Amino acid sequence: MPGLQVPLEHVLMMAAALFIAGLVGLMVRRNIIFILMSLEVMLNASALAFVAAGAHWGQADGQIIFMLILTVAAAEVSVGLGLVLLLQRRFKTLDMDNANRLRD
Amino acid sequence: MNLAAMQGLLPLLVLGLGAAVLMLQISIRRQLGWSYAITVATLLLGAAAMEPAMQVAPLQVTPLLRVDNLGLFFGSLFCLSGAVTAVISRDYLRSREGENEEYFLLLLLSTLGAVILAYSTHVAALLLGLELLSVALYALIAYPERGTLPLEAAIKYLVLSGAASATLLFGFALIYAALGSLEYAEIAVQISAGRAATSPALILMGAAMVFAGLGFKLSVVPFHMWTPDVYEGAPAPISGFLAGVSKGAVFIAVLRWFLESGFFQYSSLLAGITLLSIASILVGNLLALLQTNVKRILAYSSIAHLGYLLIVLVAAGVSPEPGLAVEAGGYYVVAYVITTLAAFSLLGLISRQSGDREYDQLSDLAGLFWKQPGLAALFTVALLSLAGIPLTAGFIGKFYLISAGVDAALWGLLAALVIGSAIGIFYYLRIIYTMTTVGEQANPGTTADMLVGSRLVVYLLIFAMLYLGIVPEPLMGYLRTIL
């Protein structure tokens, strides 16, 4: 069935709520794994908004961008997890507060 | 895809092919000399491939990419900058143990991302270019194993840059929801057709989020917090690449998005950019005064320089004829990229990695004029160009910006630019002054043991800087014909 079955505004609000949840998580969490998870939530929130908008206009573009975002997020997180391993090896902790030697 | 399209995309094809060849070479036999040679050759070929590509320009290849003179010119600038970074890195990595071949692979991929950004006319191309550029950079920042600073810098950059990408994408999703298009030119058509009137709030919010995301990558105030930390932690050649190529490429992408999708008709967006510009100029210059680490000073100075560049966007939006502003922006980007690369390259050569830290404190530079007059003199030229002293490229760039600003009657921004430049001269001169004082700090890097390649590259950069400052007309004329 073509088109979006629910009002576009509702999906966008849902996506915005997810985005804000991710942003808050990014800022308050100190554990690097949770920070990376929050980042994923933010990226997926924008992907959801793209899918909804694509369905609203009856175009495939939204879903294609969704797939691109998925790929990009995977690349980003795989590099991120590599850095997490290094962090654990050097600092013996995953707490970002221990990695704060760079400051004014 | 026909032959003309292939010809137009030749620079991208060359870079992609070079990356594949390099990957094969590493997997067959590790040999740093070969990896280095392949990287530099690929980047130079990529820059040279602009010539055949220009014959078919302008040409739209799929909705994603457009081959035009703007993209080709800056694409070749980024290729050459990547080659400069590779040459300097070779010298910088000499003392590093272990496997360094992938460093060059990552550098090549990152440059490819920058070139794609210069070509992009579609959200998908923007996303791919941006991520190719940044994901390779995360690994490059963390590459050296000295101490923990590079790792910390890489994680900070990864988290903030990821958040910036998500913000950018959400903004584009909102614009897509309102207008139903991802292509810049199509967005402009929809806006002028009045479709924007049905949901102006959605579009404005989307545009603001896109700008916030790109502002992170450009490190304009208030999205600048990561910049000094990351530049300090990253290896000096990579800091130069981040400050020069990464910011330059994102700026070109912003310029394209802004001009082609017609967002400059929103005066509230222009007012926001004006505020960001003034804040970047003042905050960047004032905080640079407080630093004692040369890399941090250069980081804050790059924040201020991006503030100056934002004037171009406002001027292009306000004045009825955006040609002059775009031309000024193009010239400023060229001058800025060359100068920043030169400054960071020289700093990398002066503070060649040894032990667990770089020699990048202001006090490490004390007495440099007496110990290594050559390096110190070249570094002085780079700093003077950053400060915008006459006879250097930085001066002409600033002059151009001022004339674009006067043309568009942006008096507030011009006042900020003048005040910022005045403050700037103070901290650049402070570095030069420190180099003339007599100090006893040990400093290992000497001009004598620089590799031939890096010496050549540094001389070329300084020459380009002085040439553009003394004889600016050829580049000005060229930019006028292509923009």
Coordinates of C-alpha atoms in Angstrom, one line a residue, chain A residues 8 12 15-17 19 23 26 32 35-36 39 42-43 45-46 49-50 53-57 59-62 65 68-69 72 75-77 79-80 83-84 86-88 90-91 96 98-104, chain B residues 122-124 127-128 131 135 138-139 142 144-145 147-149 151-156 158-159 161-163 165-167 169-170 172-174 176-182 195 202 209 229-230 232-233 291 296 300:
Chain A
L8 CA 3.8 12.5 9.1
L12 CA 8.6 13.3 13.0
A15 CA 12.0 10.8 15.6
A16 CA 12.7 14.1 17.4
A17 CA 12.1 12.4 20.8
F19 CA 17.1 12.2 18.7
L23 CA 21.6 13.6 22.6
L26 CA 25.6 11.4 24.7
I32 CA 32.3 5.1 26.1
I35 CA 28.2 7.1 24.4
L36 CA 28.5 5.1 21.2
L39 CA 25.3 8.1 18.9
M42 CA 20.7 9.8 17.2
L43 CA 21.7 8.5 13.7
A45 CA 16.4 8.9 14.7
S46 CA 17.4 10.8 11.6
A49 CA 12.7 10.7 9.8
F50 CA 14.0 10.0 6.3
A53 CA 9.4 11.5 4.8
G54 CA 10.1 9.2 1.9
A55 CA 6.9 7.3 2.5
H56 CA 5.0 10.6 2.8
W57 CA 6.1 11.6 -0.7
Q59 CA 9.5 8.1 -3.1
A60 CA 12.2 5.5 -2.6
D61 CA 14.8 8.2 -1.8
G62 CA 14.1 8.2 1.9
I65 CA 19.2 7.4 2.5
L68 CA 23.3 4.8 3.5
I69 CA 22.9 6.0 7.1
V72 CA 27.8 4.9 7.6
A75 CA 31.6 2.2 9.7
E76 CA 31.6 4.9 12.4
V77 CA 30.9 2.5 15.2
V79 CA 36.2 2.5 14.2
G80 CA 34.7 3.6 17.5
L83 CA 39.3 2.9 19.8
V84 CA 37.4 1.5 22.7
L86 CA 42.7 0.8 22.8
L87 CA 41.1 2.9 25.5
Q88 CA 40.6 -0.2 27.7
R90 CA 45.8 2.1 27.9
F91 CA 43.6 3.4 30.7
M96 CA 35.6 8.9 29.6
N98 CA 39.7 9.4 32.9
A99 CA 40.6 10.6 29.4
N100 CA 40.7 14.3 30.0
R101 CA 44.3 15.4 29.8
L102 CA 43.5 17.6 26.8
R103 CA 42.0 20.8 28.2
D104 CA 42.7 24.5 28.5
Chain B
H122 CA 22.8 15.9 -3.4
V123 CA 22.4 15.0 0.3
A124 CA 23.6 11.4 -0.3
L127 CA 26.8 12.3 3.5
L128 CA 29.2 9.9 1.8
E131 CA 31.8 10.3 6.3
V135 CA 36.0 8.1 9.5
Y138 CA 39.4 9.2 13.3
A139 CA 42.0 6.4 12.7
A142 CA 44.8 7.9 16.8
P144 CA 50.7 7.5 16.7
E145 CA 51.3 5.3 19.8
G147 CA 51.2 8.6 25.1
T148 CA 47.5 8.7 25.4
L149 CA 46.8 12.1 23.9
L151 CA 43.7 8.3 21.5
E152 CA 41.8 10.8 23.6
A153 CA 41.7 13.3 20.7
A154 CA 40.4 10.6 18.3
I155 CA 37.6 9.5 20.7
K156 CA 36.6 13.1 21.3
L158 CA 34.6 10.6 16.8
V159 CA 31.9 11.3 19.3
S161 CA 31.7 14.4 14.7
G162 CA 29.2 11.6 14.8
A163 CA 26.8 13.8 16.8
S165 CA 26.5 14.1 11.3
A166 CA 23.3 13.0 13.1
T167 CA 22.3 16.6 13.5
L169 CA 21.0 14.3 8.7
F170 CA 18.0 15.2 10.9
F172 CA 18.0 17.3 5.9
A173 CA 15.2 14.8 6.9
L174 CA 13.1 17.8 8.0
Y176 CA 12.9 16.5 2.9
A177 CA 9.7 16.1 4.8
A178 CA 8.7 19.6 3.9
L179 CA 9.8 19.8 0.3
G180 CA 10.1 16.2 -0.9
S181 CA 13.5 16.6 -2.5
L182 CA 17.1 15.8 -1.6
R195 CA 5.9 24.9 -1.5
L202 CA 10.0 22.8 9.5
M209 CA 20.1 21.9 12.2
D229 CA 41.9 19.4 22.1
V230 CA 41.9 17.4 18.8
E232 CA 46.7 19.2 20.2
G233 CA 46.4 15.5 20.4
Q291 CA 47.2 29.5 25.1
R296 CA 46.2 25.2 20.4
Y300 CA 41.9 28.9 17.9

